[in-house]
Every structure is written in C-alpha cells, then in structure tokens.
PDB file of C-alpha atoms in Angstrom:
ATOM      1  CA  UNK Z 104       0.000   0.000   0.000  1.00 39.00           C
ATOM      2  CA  UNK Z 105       1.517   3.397  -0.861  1.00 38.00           C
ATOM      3  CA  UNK Z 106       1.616   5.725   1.923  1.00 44.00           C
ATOM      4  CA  UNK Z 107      -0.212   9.008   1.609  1.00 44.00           C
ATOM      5  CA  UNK Z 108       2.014  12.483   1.527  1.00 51.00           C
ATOM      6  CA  UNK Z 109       2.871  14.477   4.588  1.00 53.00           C
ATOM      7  CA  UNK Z 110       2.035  17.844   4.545  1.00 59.00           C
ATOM      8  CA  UNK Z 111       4.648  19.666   2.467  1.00 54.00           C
ATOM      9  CA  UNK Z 112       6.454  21.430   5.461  1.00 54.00           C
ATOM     10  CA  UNK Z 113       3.752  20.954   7.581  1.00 63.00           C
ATOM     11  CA  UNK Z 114       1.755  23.678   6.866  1.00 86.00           C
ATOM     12  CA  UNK Z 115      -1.932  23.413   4.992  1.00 95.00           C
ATOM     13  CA  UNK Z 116      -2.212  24.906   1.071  1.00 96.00           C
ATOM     14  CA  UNK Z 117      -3.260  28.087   1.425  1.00 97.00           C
ATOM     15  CA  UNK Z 118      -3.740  31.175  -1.089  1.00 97.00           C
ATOM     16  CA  UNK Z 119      -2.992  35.303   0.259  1.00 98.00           C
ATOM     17  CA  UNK Z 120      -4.908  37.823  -0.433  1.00 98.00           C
ATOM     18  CA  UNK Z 121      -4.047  41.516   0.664  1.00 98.00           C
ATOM     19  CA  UNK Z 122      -1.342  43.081   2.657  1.00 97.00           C
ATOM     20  CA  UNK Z 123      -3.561  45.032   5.639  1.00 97.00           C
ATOM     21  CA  UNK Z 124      -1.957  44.817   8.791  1.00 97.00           C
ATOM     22  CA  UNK Z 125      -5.417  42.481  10.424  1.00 98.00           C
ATOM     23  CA  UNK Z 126      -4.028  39.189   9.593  1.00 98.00           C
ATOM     24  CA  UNK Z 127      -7.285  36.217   9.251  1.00 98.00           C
ATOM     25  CA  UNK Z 128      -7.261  32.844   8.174  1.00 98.00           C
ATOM     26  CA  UNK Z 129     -10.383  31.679   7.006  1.00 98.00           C
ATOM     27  CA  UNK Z 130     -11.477  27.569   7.244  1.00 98.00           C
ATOM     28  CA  UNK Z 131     -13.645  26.119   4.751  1.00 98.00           C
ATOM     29  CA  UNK Z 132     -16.974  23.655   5.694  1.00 98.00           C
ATOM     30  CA  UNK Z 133     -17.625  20.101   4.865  1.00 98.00           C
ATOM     31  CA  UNK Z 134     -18.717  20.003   1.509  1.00 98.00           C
ATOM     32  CA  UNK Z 135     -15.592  22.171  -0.106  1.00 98.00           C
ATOM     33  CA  UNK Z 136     -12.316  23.336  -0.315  1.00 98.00           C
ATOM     34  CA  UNK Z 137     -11.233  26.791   0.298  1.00 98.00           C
ATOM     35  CA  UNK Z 138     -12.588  28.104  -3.206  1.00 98.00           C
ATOM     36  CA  UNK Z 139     -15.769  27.819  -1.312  1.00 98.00           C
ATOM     37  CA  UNK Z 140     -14.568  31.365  -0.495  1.00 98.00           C
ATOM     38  CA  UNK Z 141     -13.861  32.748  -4.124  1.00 98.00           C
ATOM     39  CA  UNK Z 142     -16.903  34.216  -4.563  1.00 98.00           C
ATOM     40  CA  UNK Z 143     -15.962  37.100  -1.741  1.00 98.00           C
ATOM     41  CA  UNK Z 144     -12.170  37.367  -2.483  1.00 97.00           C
ATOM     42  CA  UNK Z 145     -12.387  40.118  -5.159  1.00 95.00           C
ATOM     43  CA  UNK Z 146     -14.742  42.336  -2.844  1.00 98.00           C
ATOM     44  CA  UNK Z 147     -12.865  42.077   0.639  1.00 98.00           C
ATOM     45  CA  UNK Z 148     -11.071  44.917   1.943  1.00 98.00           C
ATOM     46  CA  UNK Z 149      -7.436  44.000   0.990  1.00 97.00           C
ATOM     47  CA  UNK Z 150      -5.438  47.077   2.200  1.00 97.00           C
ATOM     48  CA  UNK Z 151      -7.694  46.358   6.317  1.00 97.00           C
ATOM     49  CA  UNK Z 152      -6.866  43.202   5.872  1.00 98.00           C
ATOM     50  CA  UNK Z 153      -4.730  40.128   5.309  1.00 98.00           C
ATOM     51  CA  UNK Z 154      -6.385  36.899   4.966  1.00 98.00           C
ATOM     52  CA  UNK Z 155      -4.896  33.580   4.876  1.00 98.00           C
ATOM     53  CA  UNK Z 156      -7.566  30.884   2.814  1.00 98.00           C
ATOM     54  CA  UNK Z 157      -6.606  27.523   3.513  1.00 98.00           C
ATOM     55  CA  UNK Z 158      -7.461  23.421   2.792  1.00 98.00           C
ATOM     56  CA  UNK Z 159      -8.043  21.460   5.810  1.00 98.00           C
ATOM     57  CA  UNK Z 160      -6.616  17.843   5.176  1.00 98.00           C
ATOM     58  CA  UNK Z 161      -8.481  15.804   2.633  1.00 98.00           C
ATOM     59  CA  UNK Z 162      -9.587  18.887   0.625  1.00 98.00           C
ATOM     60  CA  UNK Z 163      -8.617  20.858  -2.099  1.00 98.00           C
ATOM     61  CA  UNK Z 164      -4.034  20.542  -2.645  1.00 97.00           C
ATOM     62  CA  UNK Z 165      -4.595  18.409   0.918  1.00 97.00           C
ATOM     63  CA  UNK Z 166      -6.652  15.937  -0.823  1.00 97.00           C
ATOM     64  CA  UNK Z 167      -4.223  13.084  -0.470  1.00 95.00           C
ATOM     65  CA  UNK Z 168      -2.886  14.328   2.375  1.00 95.00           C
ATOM     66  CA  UNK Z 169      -2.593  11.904   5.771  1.00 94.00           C
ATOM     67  CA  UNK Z 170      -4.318  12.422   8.852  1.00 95.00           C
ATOM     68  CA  UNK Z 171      -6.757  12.016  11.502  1.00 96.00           C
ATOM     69  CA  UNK Z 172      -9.052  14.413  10.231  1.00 98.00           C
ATOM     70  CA  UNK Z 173     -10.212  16.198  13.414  1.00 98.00           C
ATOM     71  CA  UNK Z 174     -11.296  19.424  14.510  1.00 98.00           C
ATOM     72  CA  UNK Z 175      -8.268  19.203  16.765  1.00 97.00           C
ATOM     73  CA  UNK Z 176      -5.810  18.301  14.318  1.00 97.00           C
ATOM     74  CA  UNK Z 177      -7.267  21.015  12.214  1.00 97.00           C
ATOM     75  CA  UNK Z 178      -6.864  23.600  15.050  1.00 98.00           C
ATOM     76  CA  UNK Z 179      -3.042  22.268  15.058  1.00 97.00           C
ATOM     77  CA  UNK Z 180      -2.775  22.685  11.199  1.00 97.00           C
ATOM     78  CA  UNK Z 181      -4.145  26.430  11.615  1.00 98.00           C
ATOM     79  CA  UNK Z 182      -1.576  27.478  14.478  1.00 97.00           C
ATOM     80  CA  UNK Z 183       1.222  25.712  11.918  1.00 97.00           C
ATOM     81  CA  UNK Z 184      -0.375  27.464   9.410  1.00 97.00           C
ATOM     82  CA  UNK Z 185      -0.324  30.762  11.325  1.00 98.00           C
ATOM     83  CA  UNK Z 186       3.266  30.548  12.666  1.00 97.00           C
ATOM     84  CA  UNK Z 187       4.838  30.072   9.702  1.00 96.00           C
ATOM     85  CA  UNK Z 188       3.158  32.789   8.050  1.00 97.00           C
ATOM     86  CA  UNK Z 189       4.895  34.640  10.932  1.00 97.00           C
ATOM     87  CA  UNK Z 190       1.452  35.782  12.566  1.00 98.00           C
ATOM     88  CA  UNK Z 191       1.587  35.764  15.709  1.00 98.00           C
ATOM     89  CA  UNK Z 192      -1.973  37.132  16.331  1.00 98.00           C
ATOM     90  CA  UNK Z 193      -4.788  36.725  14.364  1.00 98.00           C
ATOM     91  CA  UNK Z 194      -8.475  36.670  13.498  1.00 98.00           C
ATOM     92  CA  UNK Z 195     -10.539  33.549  12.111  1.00 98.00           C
ATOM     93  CA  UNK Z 196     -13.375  32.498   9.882  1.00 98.00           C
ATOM     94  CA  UNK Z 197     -15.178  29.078   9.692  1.00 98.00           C
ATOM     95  CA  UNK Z 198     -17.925  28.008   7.501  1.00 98.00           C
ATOM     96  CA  UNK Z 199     -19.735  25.028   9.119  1.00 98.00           C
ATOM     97  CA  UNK Z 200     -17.561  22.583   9.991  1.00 98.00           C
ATOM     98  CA  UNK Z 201     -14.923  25.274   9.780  1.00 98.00           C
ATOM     99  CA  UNK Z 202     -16.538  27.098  13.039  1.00 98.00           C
ATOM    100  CA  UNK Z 203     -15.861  24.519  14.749  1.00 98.00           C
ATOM    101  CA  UNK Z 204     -11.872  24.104  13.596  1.00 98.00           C
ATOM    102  CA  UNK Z 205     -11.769  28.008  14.565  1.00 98.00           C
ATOM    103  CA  UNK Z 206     -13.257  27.077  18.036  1.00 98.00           C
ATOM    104  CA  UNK Z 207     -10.949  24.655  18.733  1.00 98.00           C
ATOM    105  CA  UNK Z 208      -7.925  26.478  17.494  1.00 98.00           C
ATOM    106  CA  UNK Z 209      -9.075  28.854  20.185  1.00 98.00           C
ATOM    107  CA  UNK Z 210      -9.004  26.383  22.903  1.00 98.00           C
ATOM    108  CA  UNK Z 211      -5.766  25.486  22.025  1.00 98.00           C
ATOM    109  CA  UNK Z 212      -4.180  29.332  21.865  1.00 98.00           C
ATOM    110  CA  UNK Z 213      -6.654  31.914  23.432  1.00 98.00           C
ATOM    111  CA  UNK Z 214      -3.596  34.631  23.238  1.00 97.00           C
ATOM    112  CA  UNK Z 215      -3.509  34.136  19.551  1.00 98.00           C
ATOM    113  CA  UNK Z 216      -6.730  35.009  18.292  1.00 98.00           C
ATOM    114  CA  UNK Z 217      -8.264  38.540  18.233  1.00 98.00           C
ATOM    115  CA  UNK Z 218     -11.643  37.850  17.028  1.00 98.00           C
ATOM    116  CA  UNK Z 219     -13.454  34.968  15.392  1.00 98.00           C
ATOM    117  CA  UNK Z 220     -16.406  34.967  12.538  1.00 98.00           C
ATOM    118  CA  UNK Z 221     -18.598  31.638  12.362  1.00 98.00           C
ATOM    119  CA  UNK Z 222     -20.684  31.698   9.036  1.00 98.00           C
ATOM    120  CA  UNK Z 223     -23.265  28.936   9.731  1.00 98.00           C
ATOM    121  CA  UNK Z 224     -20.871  27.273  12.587  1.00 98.00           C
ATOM    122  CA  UNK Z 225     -21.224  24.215  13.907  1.00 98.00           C
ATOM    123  CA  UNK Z 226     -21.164  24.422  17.464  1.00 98.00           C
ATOM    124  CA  UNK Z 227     -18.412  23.185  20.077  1.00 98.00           C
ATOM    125  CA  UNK Z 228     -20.484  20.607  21.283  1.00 98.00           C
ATOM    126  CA  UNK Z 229     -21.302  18.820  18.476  1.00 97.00           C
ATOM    127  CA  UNK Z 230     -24.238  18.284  16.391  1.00 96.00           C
ATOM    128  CA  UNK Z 231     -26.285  15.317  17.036  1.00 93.00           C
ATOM    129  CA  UNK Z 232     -28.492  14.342  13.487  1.00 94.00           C
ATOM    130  CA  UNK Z 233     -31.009  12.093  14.104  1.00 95.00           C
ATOM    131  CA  UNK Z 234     -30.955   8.261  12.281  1.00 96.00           C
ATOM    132  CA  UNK Z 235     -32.427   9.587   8.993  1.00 94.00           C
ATOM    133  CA  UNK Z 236     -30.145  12.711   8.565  1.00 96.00           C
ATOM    134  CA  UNK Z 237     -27.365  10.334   9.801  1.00 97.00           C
ATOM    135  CA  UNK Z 238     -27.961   8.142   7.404  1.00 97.00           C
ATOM    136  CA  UNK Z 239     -28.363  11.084   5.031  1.00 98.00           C
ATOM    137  CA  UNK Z 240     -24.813  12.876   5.867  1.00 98.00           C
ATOM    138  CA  UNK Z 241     -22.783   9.437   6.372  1.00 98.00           C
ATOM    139  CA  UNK Z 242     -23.585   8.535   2.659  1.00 98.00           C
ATOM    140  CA  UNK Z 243     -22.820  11.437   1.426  1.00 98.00           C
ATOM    141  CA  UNK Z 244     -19.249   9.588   1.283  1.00 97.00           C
ATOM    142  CA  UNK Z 245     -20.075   7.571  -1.586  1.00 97.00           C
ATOM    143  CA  UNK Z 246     -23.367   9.098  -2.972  1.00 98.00           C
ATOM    144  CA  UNK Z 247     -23.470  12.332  -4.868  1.00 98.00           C
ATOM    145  CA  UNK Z 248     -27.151  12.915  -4.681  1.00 98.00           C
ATOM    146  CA  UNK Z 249     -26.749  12.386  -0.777  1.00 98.00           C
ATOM    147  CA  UNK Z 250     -25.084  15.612  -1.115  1.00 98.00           C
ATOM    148  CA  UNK Z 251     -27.110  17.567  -3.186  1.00 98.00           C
ATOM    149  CA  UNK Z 252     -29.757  16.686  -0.783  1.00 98.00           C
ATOM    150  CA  UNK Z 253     -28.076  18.327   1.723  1.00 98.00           C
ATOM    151  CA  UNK Z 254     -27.293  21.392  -0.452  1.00 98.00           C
ATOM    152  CA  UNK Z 255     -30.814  21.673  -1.359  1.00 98.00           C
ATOM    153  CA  UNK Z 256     -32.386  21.093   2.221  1.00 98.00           C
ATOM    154  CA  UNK Z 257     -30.011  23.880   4.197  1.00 98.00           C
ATOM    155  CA  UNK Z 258     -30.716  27.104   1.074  1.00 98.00           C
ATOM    156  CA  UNK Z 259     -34.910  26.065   1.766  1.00 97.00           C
ATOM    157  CA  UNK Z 260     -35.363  24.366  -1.442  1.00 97.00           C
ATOM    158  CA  UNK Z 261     -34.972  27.639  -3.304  1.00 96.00           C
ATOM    159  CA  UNK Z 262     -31.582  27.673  -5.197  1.00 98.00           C
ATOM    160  CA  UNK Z 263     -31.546  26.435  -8.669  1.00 98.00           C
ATOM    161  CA  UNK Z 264     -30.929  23.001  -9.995  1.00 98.00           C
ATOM    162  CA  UNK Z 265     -27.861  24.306 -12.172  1.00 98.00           C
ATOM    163  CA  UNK Z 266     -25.803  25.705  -8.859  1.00 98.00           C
ATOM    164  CA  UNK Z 267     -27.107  22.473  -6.952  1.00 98.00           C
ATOM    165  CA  UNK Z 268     -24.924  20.394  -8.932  1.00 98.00           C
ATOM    166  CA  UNK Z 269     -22.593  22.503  -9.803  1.00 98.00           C
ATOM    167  CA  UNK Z 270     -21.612  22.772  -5.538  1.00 98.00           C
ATOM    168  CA  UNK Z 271     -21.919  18.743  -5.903  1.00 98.00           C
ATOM    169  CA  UNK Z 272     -19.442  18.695  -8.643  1.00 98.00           C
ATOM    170  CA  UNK Z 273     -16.592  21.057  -6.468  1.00 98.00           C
ATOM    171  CA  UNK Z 274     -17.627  19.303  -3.353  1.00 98.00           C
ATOM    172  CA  UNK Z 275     -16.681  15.474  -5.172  1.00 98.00           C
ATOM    173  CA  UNK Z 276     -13.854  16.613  -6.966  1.00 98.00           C
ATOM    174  CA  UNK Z 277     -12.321  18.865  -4.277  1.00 98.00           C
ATOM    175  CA  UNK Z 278     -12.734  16.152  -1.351  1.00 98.00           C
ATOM    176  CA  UNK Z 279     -11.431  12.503  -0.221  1.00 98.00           C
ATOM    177  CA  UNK Z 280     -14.259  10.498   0.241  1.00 97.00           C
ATOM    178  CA  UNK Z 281     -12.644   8.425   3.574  1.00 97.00           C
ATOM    179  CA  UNK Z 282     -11.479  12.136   4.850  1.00 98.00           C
ATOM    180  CA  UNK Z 283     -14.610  13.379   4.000  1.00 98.00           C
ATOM    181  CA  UNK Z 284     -16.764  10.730   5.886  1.00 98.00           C
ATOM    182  CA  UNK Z 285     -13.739  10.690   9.071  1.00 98.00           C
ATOM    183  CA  UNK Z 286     -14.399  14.415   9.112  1.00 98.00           C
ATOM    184  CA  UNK Z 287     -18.396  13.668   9.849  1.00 98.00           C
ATOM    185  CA  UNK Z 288     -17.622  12.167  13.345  1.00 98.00           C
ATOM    186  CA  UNK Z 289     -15.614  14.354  13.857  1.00 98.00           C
ATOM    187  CA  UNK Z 290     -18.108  17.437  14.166  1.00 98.00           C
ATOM    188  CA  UNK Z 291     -20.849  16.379  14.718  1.00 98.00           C
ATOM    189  CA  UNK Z 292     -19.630  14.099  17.985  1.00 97.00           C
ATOM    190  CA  UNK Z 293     -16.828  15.905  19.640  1.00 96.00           C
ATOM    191  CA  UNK Z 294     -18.188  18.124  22.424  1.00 97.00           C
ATOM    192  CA  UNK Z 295     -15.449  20.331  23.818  1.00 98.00           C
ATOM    193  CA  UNK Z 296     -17.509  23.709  24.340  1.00 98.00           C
ATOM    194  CA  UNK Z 297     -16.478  23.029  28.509  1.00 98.00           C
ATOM    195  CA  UNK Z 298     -12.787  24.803  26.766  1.00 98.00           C
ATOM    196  CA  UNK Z 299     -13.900  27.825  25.363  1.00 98.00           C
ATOM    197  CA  UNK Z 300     -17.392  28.453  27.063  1.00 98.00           C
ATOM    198  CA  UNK Z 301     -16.692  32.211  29.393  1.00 98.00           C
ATOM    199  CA  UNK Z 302     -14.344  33.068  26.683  1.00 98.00           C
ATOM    200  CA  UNK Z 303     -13.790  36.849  26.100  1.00 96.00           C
ATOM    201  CA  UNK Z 304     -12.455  37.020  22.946  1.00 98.00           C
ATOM    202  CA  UNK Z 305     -15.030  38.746  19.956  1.00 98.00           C
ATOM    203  CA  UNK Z 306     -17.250  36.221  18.769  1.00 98.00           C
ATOM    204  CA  UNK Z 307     -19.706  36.732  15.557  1.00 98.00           C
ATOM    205  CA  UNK Z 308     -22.037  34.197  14.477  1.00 98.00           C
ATOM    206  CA  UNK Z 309     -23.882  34.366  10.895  1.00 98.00           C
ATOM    207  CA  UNK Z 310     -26.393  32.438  10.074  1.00 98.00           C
ATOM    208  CA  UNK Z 311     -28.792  32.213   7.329  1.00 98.00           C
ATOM    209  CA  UNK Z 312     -32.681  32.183   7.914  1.00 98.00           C
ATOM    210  CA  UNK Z 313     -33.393  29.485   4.969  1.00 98.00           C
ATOM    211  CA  UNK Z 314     -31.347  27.611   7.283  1.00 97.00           C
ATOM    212  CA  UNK Z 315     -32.938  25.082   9.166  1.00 96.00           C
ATOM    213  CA  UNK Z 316     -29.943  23.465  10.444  1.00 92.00           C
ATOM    214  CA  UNK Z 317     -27.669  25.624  11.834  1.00 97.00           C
ATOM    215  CA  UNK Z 318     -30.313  28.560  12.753  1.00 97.00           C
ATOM    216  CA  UNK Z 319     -30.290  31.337  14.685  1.00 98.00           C
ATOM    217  CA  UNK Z 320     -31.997  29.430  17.225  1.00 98.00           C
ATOM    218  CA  UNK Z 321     -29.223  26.811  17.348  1.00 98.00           C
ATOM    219  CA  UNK Z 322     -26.814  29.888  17.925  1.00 98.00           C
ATOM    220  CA  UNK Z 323     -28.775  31.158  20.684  1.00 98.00           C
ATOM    221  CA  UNK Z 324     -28.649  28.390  22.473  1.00 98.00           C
ATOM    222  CA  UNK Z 325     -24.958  27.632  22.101  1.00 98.00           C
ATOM    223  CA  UNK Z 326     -22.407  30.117  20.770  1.00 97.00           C
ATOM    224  CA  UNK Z 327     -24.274  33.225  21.874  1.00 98.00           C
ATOM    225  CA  UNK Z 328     -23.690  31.579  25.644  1.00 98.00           C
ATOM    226  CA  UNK Z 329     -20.622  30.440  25.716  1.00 98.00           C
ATOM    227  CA  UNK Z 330     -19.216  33.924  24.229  1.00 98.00           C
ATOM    228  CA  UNK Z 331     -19.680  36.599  26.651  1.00 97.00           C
ATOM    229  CA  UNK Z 332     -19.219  39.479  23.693  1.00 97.00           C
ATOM    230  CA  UNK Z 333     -20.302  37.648  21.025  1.00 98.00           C
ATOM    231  CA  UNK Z 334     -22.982  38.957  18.183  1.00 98.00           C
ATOM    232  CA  UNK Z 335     -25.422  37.356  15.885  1.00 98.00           C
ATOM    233  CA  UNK Z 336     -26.622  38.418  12.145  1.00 98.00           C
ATOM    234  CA  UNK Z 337     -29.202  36.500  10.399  1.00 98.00           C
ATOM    235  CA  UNK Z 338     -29.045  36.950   7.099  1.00 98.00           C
ATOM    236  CA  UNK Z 339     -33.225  36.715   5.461  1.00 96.00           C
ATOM    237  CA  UNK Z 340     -32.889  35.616   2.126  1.00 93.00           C
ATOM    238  CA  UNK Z 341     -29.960  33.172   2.671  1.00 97.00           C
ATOM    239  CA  UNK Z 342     -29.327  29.663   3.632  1.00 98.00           C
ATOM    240  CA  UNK Z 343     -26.151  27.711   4.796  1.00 98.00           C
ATOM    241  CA  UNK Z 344     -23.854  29.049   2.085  1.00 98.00           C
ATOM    242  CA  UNK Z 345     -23.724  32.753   2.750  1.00 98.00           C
ATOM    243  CA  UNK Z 346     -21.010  33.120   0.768  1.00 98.00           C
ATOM    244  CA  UNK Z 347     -22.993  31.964  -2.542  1.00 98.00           C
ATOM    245  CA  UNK Z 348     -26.073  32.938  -1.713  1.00 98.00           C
ATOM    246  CA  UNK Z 349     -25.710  36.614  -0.180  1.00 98.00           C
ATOM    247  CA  UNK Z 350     -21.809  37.160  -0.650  1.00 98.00           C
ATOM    248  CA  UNK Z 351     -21.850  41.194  -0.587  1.00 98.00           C
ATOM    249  CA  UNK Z 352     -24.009  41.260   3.272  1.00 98.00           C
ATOM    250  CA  UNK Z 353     -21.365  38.458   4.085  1.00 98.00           C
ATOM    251  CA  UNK Z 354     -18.472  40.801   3.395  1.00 98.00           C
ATOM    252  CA  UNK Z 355     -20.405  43.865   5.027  1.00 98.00           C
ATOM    253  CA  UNK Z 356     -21.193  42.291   8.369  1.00 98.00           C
ATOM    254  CA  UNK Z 357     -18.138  40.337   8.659  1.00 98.00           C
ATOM    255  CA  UNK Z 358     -15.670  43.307   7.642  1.00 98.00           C
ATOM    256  CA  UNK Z 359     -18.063  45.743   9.989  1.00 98.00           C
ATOM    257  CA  UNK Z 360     -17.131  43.378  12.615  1.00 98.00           C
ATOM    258  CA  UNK Z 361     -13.985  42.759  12.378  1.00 98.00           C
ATOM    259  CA  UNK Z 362     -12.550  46.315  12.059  1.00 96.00           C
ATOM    260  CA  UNK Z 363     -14.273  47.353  15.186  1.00 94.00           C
ATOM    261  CA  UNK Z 364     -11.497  44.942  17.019  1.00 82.00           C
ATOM    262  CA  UNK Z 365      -8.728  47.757  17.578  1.00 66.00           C
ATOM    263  CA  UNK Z 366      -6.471  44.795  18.320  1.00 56.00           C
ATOM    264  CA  UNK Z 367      -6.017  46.349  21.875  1.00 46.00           C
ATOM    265  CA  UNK Z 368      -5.173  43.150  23.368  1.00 42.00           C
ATOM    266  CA  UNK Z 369      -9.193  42.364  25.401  1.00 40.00           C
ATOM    267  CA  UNK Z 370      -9.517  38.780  23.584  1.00 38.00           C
ATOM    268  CA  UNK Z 371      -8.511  36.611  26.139  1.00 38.00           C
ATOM    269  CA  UNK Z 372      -9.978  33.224  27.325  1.00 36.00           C
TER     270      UNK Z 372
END
C-alpha cells in the first residue's frame, strides 16, 4: 500500500490575499475546499486586511494528504499554518464545519486570536443528526445525490438546480471520500464547548434564515452563551452558504465586525 504524503512542510495549502496589517485565516466547511470562499475574495477589503484561505486535510491541494481528520488536528494545522506565516496574532473564519476548527484552534491558543467569525458554525459541542439525517450525511461519502440533498435542504429548497450540482461537482472533486466521511464524526460528535465556554475574545455568528440546520436558534442556544461578547446576524434571504447565496451582506457584516477589534489586546480566554 503506498503511503499518503505528509504535509509539504507541515503547513496546509493556502492562497494570500491583501497586505492590511489584520491578519485572518479563514477555514472552509464540509462540503468544499477553500474556493468555497472565491466568490468574496475580489470584494474584501485588501489594504484592512490580510487573509490567509486555507485546505483542511483531505480537501482541495490536501486531498491526499494523511491524517486524523479532526477538529483538533485542524486547530493544530491552523496554528502551523499561522506561525509560519509569521502571525503571531490573528483573526478567524469558519464556515460550518470550519466554526468549529476556529473554536478549537481557540481552545488550544486563546492569546492568539483577536476575534473569530462563524458563518453557519457548527457548534463546540457537536451536532447530534437524528438516524435519517445520519444516514443522510454518512452517505454522502459515496453518494453524490446524498449531497445535493443536503445542499438543497439547508438554502430552503430555493436555489436552482444548475448551482445544486454545480456545488456537488466542487464538493466530489475537491474532497477525499474516507477524509470526507472521518471528518463527519468528527463534528458532529466531539463536544469540547467546557474549553472555550466564558471566553472573552469577539465572537460573531452568521447564520442564514433558509437555514434550518444551523439557525439562529441553534446559535442562541450555544455560541451566543458560551461567548460573553459575542454577536449574531441573520441573514433573510440566505441559507447555509452565505457566501454563494448573499456574498456582498457576508463581506459587510463580517468586515463591519472585524474592524471594530482595535487589536487592543481584550480577547482573552
């Protein structure tokens, strides 16, 4: 059996974009790599800010690469990431199951992070599916239309057919199916909100209200407690995929929100 690559230098593929002095890595969700962010990149404030776009492990240049394929390894992979772009404090974005890599890279270095923007995030402690939409999201592995289904269900039924498959198209070619289906237990079953619940660092959660998945309500009841200064934006005519769906309010609230941090030091755990 041939072994699968190492991470060259042990630091995720990532693309730059900007030179502002607020330095942000942004994490990419289950069902893509980090082009999931392309459609915001040309509108984003890119003398403000820096931001770092990277591939978690099994996505994108990290297809092939090894691993456990864990929130916590991804946390690990975004500190690597993060020191050896020589940033030594920083801001973060997750999408999804990206929220909860940025929550967990948190936990591991509260000093590090300035501020952190969950778009849709799955929360710290997990989220439990029920058998059907179990069976649902574990064979969307091997099953294409398992993922459109998902696609389709979290935007409300109302995107078109044409972008449905075109996001199932990215999400196949982009992803490992074994990382892709490790990655699965990973967030939905690890519960480690106990680490970063009373932390103090800025915390914005966006969520879309075609969303019935990761709602407002969900937010409310999770990330809105466990952040003492945290915010939440519902966007109205947007589902999971904010970035697709309602790109231009993405950039708006999550710029707004982000330049308000001074970088005067408050985020701490």
């Amino acid at each position: 059996m041939t072994a699968l690559p190492v991470l060259p230098h042990g630091v995720l593929p990532h693309a730059l974009h900007g030179d502002g002095p607020h330095k942000v890595i942004a994490v990419h969700g289950w069902l893509a790599d980090r082009s999931a962010y392309d459609p915001v990149v040309r509108d984003l404030d890119l003398g403000s800010f820096q931001y770092a776009v990277a591939d978690l492990r099994g996505y994108g240049e990290a297809r092939d690469v090894a691993g456990s394929y864990t929130t916590a390894e991804g946390a690990a992979d975004v500190l690597a990431l993060a020191d050896r772009l020589g940033w030594e404090r920083f801001s973060l974005i997750g999408h999804s199951m990206g929220g909860s890599v940025i929550q967990r890279t948190l936990a591991a270095a509260p000093q590090r992070v300035r501020s952190i923007v969950g778009v849709s995030p799955v929360p710290a402690s997990g989220l439990s599916l029920p058998p059907e939409q179990w069976e649902l999201f574990a064979g969307a592995a091997r099953i294409p239309g398992n993922r459109r289904a998902i696609l389709d269900i979290t935007t409300g039924g109302r995107r078109p057919a044409a972008w449905l498959e075109r996001m199932v198209r990215r999400s196949v070619e982009c992803s490992d199916a074994k990382a892709f289906r490790a990655w699965l237990d990973s967030w939905t079953g690890e519960d480690f909100h106990d680490r970063i619940d009373g932390s103090r660092v800025r915390a914005l959660t966006v969520v879309g209200a075609l969303d019935p998945a990761l709602s407002a309500d969900l937010q409310r009841a999770t990330w809105m407690r466990w952040f003492p200064r945290a915010e939440l934006v519902e966007l109205p005519s947007c589902g999971h995929y904010a970035m697709d769906e309602a790109p231009l309010d993405l950039i708006r609230v999550m710029e707004d929100f982000l330049r308000a941090d001074a970088g005067d030091g408050e985020a701490k755990a």
